[in-house]
PDB file of C-alpha atoms in Angstrom:
ATOM      1  CA  UNK F   1      -6.457 -23.195  -5.027  1.00 64.00           C
ATOM      2  CA  UNK F   2      -3.678 -22.091  -2.521  1.00 74.00           C
ATOM      3  CA  UNK F   3      -4.292 -19.125  -0.673  1.00 87.00           C
ATOM      4  CA  UNK F   4      -2.968 -15.964   0.117  1.00 92.00           C
ATOM      5  CA  UNK F   5      -4.179 -13.389   2.955  1.00 94.00           C
ATOM      6  CA  UNK F   6      -3.603 -10.275   3.185  1.00 95.00           C
ATOM      7  CA  UNK F   7      -3.847  -7.645   6.977  1.00 96.00           C
ATOM      8  CA  UNK F   8      -4.937  -5.325   7.893  1.00 96.00           C
ATOM      9  CA  UNK F   9      -7.756  -5.805   4.816  1.00 94.00           C
ATOM     10  CA  UNK F  10      -8.568  -1.920   5.489  1.00 95.00           C
ATOM     11  CA  UNK F  11      -7.000   0.816   7.635  1.00 97.00           C
ATOM     12  CA  UNK F  12      -6.849   4.183   8.064  1.00 97.00           C
ATOM     13  CA  UNK F  13      -4.985   6.504   8.914  1.00 95.00           C
ATOM     14  CA  UNK F  14      -3.120  10.176   9.827  1.00 96.00           C
ATOM     15  CA  UNK F  15      -0.978  12.420   7.016  1.00 97.00           C
ATOM     16  CA  UNK F  16       3.210  11.281   7.873  1.00 96.00           C
ATOM     17  CA  UNK F  17       2.688   8.150   9.421  1.00 97.00           C
ATOM     18  CA  UNK F  18       3.821   4.901   8.022  1.00 97.00           C
ATOM     19  CA  UNK F  19       1.376   2.189   8.040  1.00 97.00           C
ATOM     20  CA  UNK F  20       2.549  -1.667   7.670  1.00 97.00           C
ATOM     21  CA  UNK F  21       0.580  -4.010   4.745  1.00 97.00           C
ATOM     22  CA  UNK F  22       1.677  -7.680   5.188  1.00 97.00           C
ATOM     23  CA  UNK F  23       0.243 -10.601   3.207  1.00 96.00           C
ATOM     24  CA  UNK F  24       0.779 -14.430   3.916  1.00 95.00           C
ATOM     25  CA  UNK F  25       1.110 -17.220   1.931  1.00 92.00           C
ATOM     26  CA  UNK F  26      -1.506 -19.782   3.820  1.00 91.00           C
ATOM     27  CA  UNK F  27      -0.830 -23.321   2.459  1.00 87.00           C
ATOM     28  CA  UNK F  28       2.423 -23.109   0.809  1.00 88.00           C
ATOM     29  CA  UNK F  29       6.222 -21.087   0.704  1.00 89.00           C
ATOM     30  CA  UNK F  30       5.984 -19.049  -1.361  1.00 89.00           C
ATOM     31  CA  UNK F  31       9.528 -17.709  -3.114  1.00 88.00           C
ATOM     32  CA  UNK F  32       8.597 -14.956  -4.932  1.00 91.00           C
ATOM     33  CA  UNK F  33       5.644 -12.342  -4.325  1.00 93.00           C
ATOM     34  CA  UNK F  34       4.262  -9.198  -6.185  1.00 94.00           C
ATOM     35  CA  UNK F  35       2.726  -6.271  -4.472  1.00 96.00           C
ATOM     36  CA  UNK F  36       0.684  -4.814  -6.820  1.00 95.00           C
ATOM     37  CA  UNK F  37      -1.523  -0.701  -6.419  1.00 95.00           C
ATOM     38  CA  UNK F  38      -4.662  -0.307  -8.156  1.00 91.00           C
ATOM     39  CA  UNK F  39      -6.530   3.104  -7.807  1.00 85.00           C
ATOM     40  CA  UNK F  40     -10.549   3.522  -7.927  1.00 80.00           C
ATOM     41  CA  UNK F  41     -11.893   2.340 -10.871  1.00 78.00           C
ATOM     42  CA  UNK F  42      -8.491   0.900 -12.630  1.00 83.00           C
ATOM     43  CA  UNK F  43      -6.011  -1.343 -13.527  1.00 87.00           C
ATOM     44  CA  UNK F  44      -3.610  -2.891 -10.848  1.00 90.00           C
ATOM     45  CA  UNK F  45      -0.127  -1.574 -11.457  1.00 93.00           C
ATOM     46  CA  UNK F  46       3.250  -3.955 -10.388  1.00 93.00           C
ATOM     47  CA  UNK F  47       5.496  -2.046  -7.826  1.00 95.00           C
ATOM     48  CA  UNK F  48       7.516  -4.414  -6.615  1.00 95.00           C
ATOM     49  CA  UNK F  49       9.035  -8.251  -7.550  1.00 93.00           C
ATOM     50  CA  UNK F  50      10.078  -9.690  -4.088  1.00 92.00           C
ATOM     51  CA  UNK F  51      11.985 -12.854  -3.416  1.00 88.00           C
ATOM     52  CA  UNK F  52      12.628 -14.206  -0.214  1.00 85.00           C
ATOM     53  CA  UNK F  53      15.837 -13.502   1.689  1.00 83.00           C
ATOM     54  CA  UNK F  54      17.005 -10.653  -1.034  1.00 85.00           C
ATOM     55  CA  UNK F  55      16.133  -7.384  -1.588  1.00 88.00           C
ATOM     56  CA  UNK F  56      12.636  -6.260  -3.788  1.00 92.00           C
ATOM     57  CA  UNK F  57      13.069  -4.440  -7.293  1.00 93.00           C
ATOM     58  CA  UNK F  58      10.956  -1.601  -7.536  1.00 95.00           C
ATOM     59  CA  UNK F  59       9.473  -0.758 -10.713  1.00 93.00           C
ATOM     60  CA  UNK F  60      10.403   1.726 -12.526  1.00 93.00           C
ATOM     61  CA  UNK F  61       8.596   5.699 -10.877  1.00 93.00           C
ATOM     62  CA  UNK F  62       7.849   3.648  -7.742  1.00 95.00           C
ATOM     63  CA  UNK F  63       9.788   5.505  -4.688  1.00 94.00           C
ATOM     64  CA  UNK F  64      12.266   2.671  -2.520  1.00 93.00           C
ATOM     65  CA  UNK F  65      12.308   4.264   0.280  1.00 94.00           C
ATOM     66  CA  UNK F  66       9.041   5.097   0.622  1.00 96.00           C
ATOM     67  CA  UNK F  67       7.676   1.725   0.343  1.00 97.00           C
ATOM     68  CA  UNK F  68       9.397  -0.804   1.708  1.00 96.00           C
ATOM     69  CA  UNK F  69       9.293  -3.977   1.444  1.00 95.00           C
ATOM     70  CA  UNK F  70      10.583  -7.211   3.266  1.00 91.00           C
ATOM     71  CA  UNK F  71      10.455 -10.887   2.332  1.00 89.00           C
ATOM     72  CA  UNK F  72      11.946 -11.887   5.469  1.00 82.00           C
ATOM     73  CA  UNK F  73      10.651 -15.863   4.833  1.00 90.00           C
ATOM     74  CA  UNK F  74       8.662 -17.749   3.124  1.00 90.00           C
ATOM     75  CA  UNK F  75       4.946 -17.101   4.528  1.00 92.00           C
ATOM     76  CA  UNK F  76       5.918 -13.544   4.796  1.00 94.00           C
ATOM     77  CA  UNK F  77       6.275 -10.290   2.874  1.00 94.00           C
ATOM     78  CA  UNK F  78       4.893  -6.981   4.276  1.00 95.00           C
ATOM     79  CA  UNK F  79       4.499  -3.741   2.523  1.00 97.00           C
ATOM     80  CA  UNK F  80       5.086  -1.043   4.714  1.00 97.00           C
ATOM     81  CA  UNK F  81       4.433   2.406   3.514  1.00 97.00           C
ATOM     82  CA  UNK F  82       6.773   5.356   5.367  1.00 96.00           C
ATOM     83  CA  UNK F  83       4.746   9.032   6.058  1.00 96.00           C
ATOM     84  CA  UNK F  84       2.210   8.219   4.193  1.00 96.00           C
ATOM     85  CA  UNK F  85       0.043  11.225   2.216  1.00 96.00           C
ATOM     86  CA  UNK F  86      -3.391  10.695   0.920  1.00 95.00           C
ATOM     87  CA  UNK F  87      -2.087  10.767  -2.648  1.00 94.00           C
ATOM     88  CA  UNK F  88      -0.824   7.203  -1.258  1.00 95.00           C
ATOM     89  CA  UNK F  89      -4.161   6.182  -0.236  1.00 95.00           C
ATOM     90  CA  UNK F  90      -5.216   3.125  -2.703  1.00 94.00           C
ATOM     91  CA  UNK F  91      -5.912  -0.887  -2.434  1.00 93.00           C
ATOM     92  CA  UNK F  92      -2.716  -2.568  -2.426  1.00 96.00           C
ATOM     93  CA  UNK F  93      -3.243  -6.353  -3.826  1.00 95.00           C
ATOM     94  CA  UNK F  94      -0.128  -8.899  -2.913  1.00 95.00           C
ATOM     95  CA  UNK F  95      -0.078 -12.603  -5.016  1.00 93.00           C
ATOM     96  CA  UNK F  96       2.377 -15.254  -4.002  1.00 91.00           C
ATOM     97  CA  UNK F  97       3.956 -18.349  -5.729  1.00 86.00           C
ATOM     98  CA  UNK F  98       5.959 -20.726  -5.107  1.00 80.00           C
ATOM     99  CA  UNK F  99       8.276 -22.766  -6.566  1.00 73.00           C
ATOM    100  CA  UNK F 100       9.352 -21.100  -9.767  1.00 72.00           C
ATOM    101  CA  UNK F 101       7.811 -18.978 -12.318  1.00 66.00           C
ATOM    102  CA  UNK F 102       6.179 -21.261 -14.396  1.00 68.00           C
ATOM    103  CA  UNK F 103       3.764 -21.974 -10.875  1.00 73.00           C
ATOM    104  CA  UNK F 104       0.975 -20.589 -10.617  1.00 79.00           C
ATOM    105  CA  UNK F 105       0.472 -17.484  -8.779  1.00 83.00           C
ATOM    106  CA  UNK F 106      -2.158 -16.210  -6.333  1.00 88.00           C
ATOM    107  CA  UNK F 107      -3.609 -13.345  -5.612  1.00 91.00           C
ATOM    108  CA  UNK F 108      -4.700 -12.027  -1.495  1.00 93.00           C
ATOM    109  CA  UNK F 109      -8.097 -10.103  -1.218  1.00 91.00           C
ATOM    110  CA  UNK F 110      -6.495  -6.930  -0.640  1.00 93.00           C
ATOM    111  CA  UNK F 111      -6.111  -3.349   1.782  1.00 95.00           C
ATOM    112  CA  UNK F 112      -7.830  -0.490   1.001  1.00 94.00           C
ATOM    113  CA  UNK F 113      -5.120   2.554   2.354  1.00 96.00           C
ATOM    114  CA  UNK F 114      -7.203   5.352   2.960  1.00 96.00           C
ATOM    115  CA  UNK F 115      -5.022   8.105   4.532  1.00 96.00           C
ATOM    116  CA  UNK F 116      -6.552  11.673   6.134  1.00 96.00           C
TER     117      UNK F 116
ATOM    118  CA  UNK S   1       7.060  -5.403 -23.903  1.00 78.00           C
ATOM    119  CA  UNK S   2       4.295  -6.692 -23.403  1.00 83.00           C
ATOM    120  CA  UNK S   3       0.506  -5.346 -23.017  1.00 89.00           C
ATOM    121  CA  UNK S   4      -3.188  -5.981 -23.353  1.00 94.00           C
ATOM    122  CA  UNK S   5      -6.487  -3.926 -24.532  1.00 95.00           C
ATOM    123  CA  UNK S   6      -9.722  -4.209 -23.307  1.00 95.00           C
ATOM    124  CA  UNK S   7     -11.787  -2.966 -25.733  1.00 92.00           C
ATOM    125  CA  UNK S   8     -14.706  -1.925 -23.797  1.00 94.00           C
ATOM    126  CA  UNK S   9     -14.684  -0.828 -20.427  1.00 94.00           C
ATOM    127  CA  UNK S  10     -18.010  -0.879 -20.087  1.00 96.00           C
ATOM    128  CA  UNK S  11     -20.469  -3.903 -20.803  1.00 97.00           C
ATOM    129  CA  UNK S  12     -24.333  -3.346 -19.896  1.00 97.00           C
ATOM    130  CA  UNK S  13     -26.435  -6.865 -20.451  1.00 97.00           C
ATOM    131  CA  UNK S  14     -29.686  -8.363 -19.473  1.00 97.00           C
ATOM    132  CA  UNK S  15     -29.744 -11.304 -18.020  1.00 97.00           C
ATOM    133  CA  UNK S  16     -30.155 -15.397 -18.873  1.00 97.00           C
ATOM    134  CA  UNK S  17     -28.306 -13.589 -22.155  1.00 98.00           C
ATOM    135  CA  UNK S  18     -25.200 -14.001 -23.230  1.00 98.00           C
ATOM    136  CA  UNK S  19     -21.964 -12.114 -23.390  1.00 98.00           C
ATOM    137  CA  UNK S  20     -18.299 -11.335 -24.832  1.00 98.00           C
ATOM    138  CA  UNK S  21     -15.846  -9.732 -23.069  1.00 98.00           C
ATOM    139  CA  UNK S  22     -12.341  -8.576 -25.088  1.00 98.00           C
ATOM    140  CA  UNK S  23      -8.653  -8.732 -24.649  1.00 97.00           C
ATOM    141  CA  UNK S  24      -6.466  -8.571 -27.109  1.00 96.00           C
ATOM    142  CA  UNK S  25      -2.953  -8.428 -26.090  1.00 94.00           C
ATOM    143  CA  UNK S  26       0.837  -7.902 -27.566  1.00 90.00           C
ATOM    144  CA  UNK S  27       4.161  -9.918 -27.004  1.00 82.00           C
ATOM    145  CA  UNK S  28       7.855 -10.708 -28.906  1.00 73.00           C
ATOM    146  CA  UNK S  29       7.569 -13.920 -26.356  1.00 76.00           C
ATOM    147  CA  UNK S  30       5.558 -17.093 -25.609  1.00 77.00           C
ATOM    148  CA  UNK S  31       2.603 -15.841 -23.853  1.00 84.00           C
ATOM    149  CA  UNK S  32       0.160 -17.042 -21.040  1.00 89.00           C
ATOM    150  CA  UNK S  33      -2.892 -15.253 -20.584  1.00 92.00           C
ATOM    151  CA  UNK S  34      -5.679 -14.612 -17.389  1.00 92.00           C
ATOM    152  CA  UNK S  35      -9.039 -13.745 -17.002  1.00 96.00           C
ATOM    153  CA  UNK S  36      -9.253 -12.177 -13.189  1.00 94.00           C
ATOM    154  CA  UNK S  37     -13.130 -11.136 -11.966  1.00 94.00           C
ATOM    155  CA  UNK S  38     -13.179  -9.408  -8.801  1.00 91.00           C
ATOM    156  CA  UNK S  39     -15.601  -7.892  -6.900  1.00 89.00           C
ATOM    157  CA  UNK S  40     -16.452  -4.634  -5.338  1.00 83.00           C
ATOM    158  CA  UNK S  41     -13.535  -4.575  -2.486  1.00 75.00           C
ATOM    159  CA  UNK S  42     -12.368  -7.902  -2.848  1.00 82.00           C
ATOM    160  CA  UNK S  43      -9.454  -8.699  -4.848  1.00 83.00           C
ATOM    161  CA  UNK S  44      -9.003 -11.040  -7.566  1.00 88.00           C
ATOM    162  CA  UNK S  45     -10.437 -13.894  -8.634  1.00 90.00           C
ATOM    163  CA  UNK S  46      -8.994 -16.275 -11.268  1.00 90.00           C
ATOM    164  CA  UNK S  47     -12.249 -17.203 -13.402  1.00 94.00           C
ATOM    165  CA  UNK S  48      -9.846 -19.156 -15.953  1.00 94.00           C
ATOM    166  CA  UNK S  49      -6.001 -19.066 -17.772  1.00 91.00           C
ATOM    167  CA  UNK S  50      -4.388 -20.273 -20.978  1.00 91.00           C
ATOM    168  CA  UNK S  51      -0.775 -21.758 -20.574  1.00 86.00           C
ATOM    169  CA  UNK S  52      -0.456 -24.261 -23.669  1.00 85.00           C
ATOM    170  CA  UNK S  53      -2.607 -26.761 -25.287  1.00 87.00           C
ATOM    171  CA  UNK S  54      -5.782 -25.986 -26.209  1.00 89.00           C
ATOM    172  CA  UNK S  55      -6.939 -22.840 -27.351  1.00 91.00           C
ATOM    173  CA  UNK S  56     -10.947 -23.535 -25.889  1.00 96.00           C
ATOM    174  CA  UNK S  57     -10.193 -22.877 -21.960  1.00 96.00           C
ATOM    175  CA  UNK S  58     -12.603 -23.778 -19.569  1.00 96.00           C
ATOM    176  CA  UNK S  59     -13.388 -21.696 -16.699  1.00 95.00           C
ATOM    177  CA  UNK S  60     -15.460 -21.709 -13.468  1.00 94.00           C
ATOM    178  CA  UNK S  61     -18.672 -20.191 -12.968  1.00 93.00           C
ATOM    179  CA  UNK S  62     -19.727 -21.001 -16.655  1.00 96.00           C
ATOM    180  CA  UNK S  63     -17.157 -18.847 -18.618  1.00 97.00           C
ATOM    181  CA  UNK S  64     -14.819 -19.876 -21.207  1.00 97.00           C
ATOM    182  CA  UNK S  65     -12.156 -18.203 -23.044  1.00 98.00           C
ATOM    183  CA  UNK S  66     -10.210 -18.793 -26.771  1.00 96.00           C
ATOM    184  CA  UNK S  67      -6.465 -17.803 -27.378  1.00 94.00           C
ATOM    185  CA  UNK S  68      -6.302 -16.833 -30.977  1.00 94.00           C
ATOM    186  CA  UNK S  69      -2.915 -16.879 -31.736  1.00 91.00           C
ATOM    187  CA  UNK S  70      -3.386 -15.306 -35.643  1.00 92.00           C
ATOM    188  CA  UNK S  71      -5.372 -12.607 -33.405  1.00 93.00           C
ATOM    189  CA  UNK S  72      -3.718 -11.858 -30.318  1.00 93.00           C
ATOM    190  CA  UNK S  73      -7.252 -12.078 -28.784  1.00 95.00           C
ATOM    191  CA  UNK S  74      -8.651 -13.572 -25.561  1.00 97.00           C
ATOM    192  CA  UNK S  75     -11.813 -13.064 -25.579  1.00 98.00           C
ATOM    193  CA  UNK S  76     -13.833 -13.868 -22.603  1.00 98.00           C
ATOM    194  CA  UNK S  77     -17.581 -15.420 -23.128  1.00 98.00           C
ATOM    195  CA  UNK S  78     -20.711 -16.949 -21.110  1.00 98.00           C
ATOM    196  CA  UNK S  79     -22.922 -18.051 -22.922  1.00 97.00           C
ATOM    197  CA  UNK S  80     -25.985 -16.904 -20.009  1.00 97.00           C
ATOM    198  CA  UNK S  81     -25.250 -14.614 -17.002  1.00 97.00           C
ATOM    199  CA  UNK S  82     -26.658 -13.636 -13.927  1.00 97.00           C
ATOM    200  CA  UNK S  83     -27.248 -10.965 -12.163  1.00 96.00           C
ATOM    201  CA  UNK S  84     -24.541 -11.625  -9.550  1.00 95.00           C
ATOM    202  CA  UNK S  85     -21.644 -12.246 -12.540  1.00 97.00           C
ATOM    203  CA  UNK S  86     -21.650  -8.384 -12.033  1.00 96.00           C
ATOM    204  CA  UNK S  87     -18.325  -7.331 -10.965  1.00 96.00           C
ATOM    205  CA  UNK S  88     -14.961  -6.179 -12.985  1.00 94.00           C
ATOM    206  CA  UNK S  89     -12.914  -7.691 -15.579  1.00 96.00           C
ATOM    207  CA  UNK S  90      -9.898  -7.933 -16.089  1.00 95.00           C
ATOM    208  CA  UNK S  91      -7.463  -9.525 -18.711  1.00 96.00           C
ATOM    209  CA  UNK S  92      -3.451 -10.096 -18.063  1.00 93.00           C
ATOM    210  CA  UNK S  93      -0.856 -11.285 -19.434  1.00 91.00           C
ATOM    211  CA  UNK S  94       3.136 -13.301 -18.523  1.00 87.00           C
ATOM    212  CA  UNK S  95       5.843 -14.585 -20.006  1.00 78.00           C
ATOM    213  CA  UNK S  96       5.319 -17.378 -17.713  1.00 72.00           C
ATOM    214  CA  UNK S  97       2.371 -18.426 -15.253  1.00 65.00           C
ATOM    215  CA  UNK S  98       4.332 -16.758 -12.082  1.00 70.00           C
ATOM    216  CA  UNK S  99       5.656 -14.027 -13.348  1.00 79.00           C
ATOM    217  CA  UNK S 100       4.799 -10.599 -12.163  1.00 85.00           C
ATOM    218  CA  UNK S 101       1.150 -10.112 -14.337  1.00 88.00           C
ATOM    219  CA  UNK S 102       0.311  -7.391 -17.149  1.00 90.00           C
ATOM    220  CA  UNK S 103      -3.561  -6.052 -16.804  1.00 92.00           C
ATOM    221  CA  UNK S 104      -5.869  -5.127 -19.090  1.00 94.00           C
ATOM    222  CA  UNK S 105      -7.743  -1.616 -17.362  1.00 92.00           C
ATOM    223  CA  UNK S 106     -10.421  -3.808 -16.882  1.00 94.00           C
ATOM    224  CA  UNK S 107     -14.497  -3.951 -18.469  1.00 96.00           C
ATOM    225  CA  UNK S 108     -16.890  -3.757 -15.483  1.00 96.00           C
ATOM    226  CA  UNK S 109     -20.142  -6.240 -16.359  1.00 97.00           C
ATOM    227  CA  UNK S 110     -23.466  -4.857 -15.814  1.00 97.00           C
ATOM    228  CA  UNK S 111     -26.645  -7.723 -15.965  1.00 97.00           C
ATOM    229  CA  UNK S 112     -30.098  -5.991 -15.073  1.00 96.00           C
ATOM    230  CA  UNK S 113     -32.397  -8.397 -14.628  1.00 94.00           C
TER     231      UNK S 113
END
């Protein structure tokens, strides 16, 4: 199957700093990428949907100015957590698909963010 | 709106025993159903998916699931589990294969010897 990578796999940062997480589709062109957040022992919650070359669509309750998403190319989307706080600590997972909405999406391995 | 309910938060089972992880969904439109497995500190791995056609879907690692439209269920089964099947299992629904998915809360499968 198709491969989606995330970098870094884990990151620890100080409160108030910004952290960028990359999501890459390695062997296909991802027209759409999704960003999910997973709290410990809980399910995945969709944060936003990004289409290449367009502004991301955020789910209700997700702060656009705090979680900046950029999908500048067909193989890369980035999530920047700005002015991170301890409550932003979580597991962030991206998924990507090519083509149309009927195509299968593939998940990345996730990024563990810990804000001290 | 779509939603997913995983009826069991934890399922303990002995090695080589059969297991069923239950999933019910609600949707006003056609559904696409998925089961994913997540090992500790890892991402999601697709076990199987139902998009259309045969209601019995076979996936990886010996798992299978049956789509039951009348009961709005998509239960996951394995006839004989291994220690290595210990993980978190998520049922998910989407209105197309490539749209954002709605996930259930997950079921922790614990296999012991």
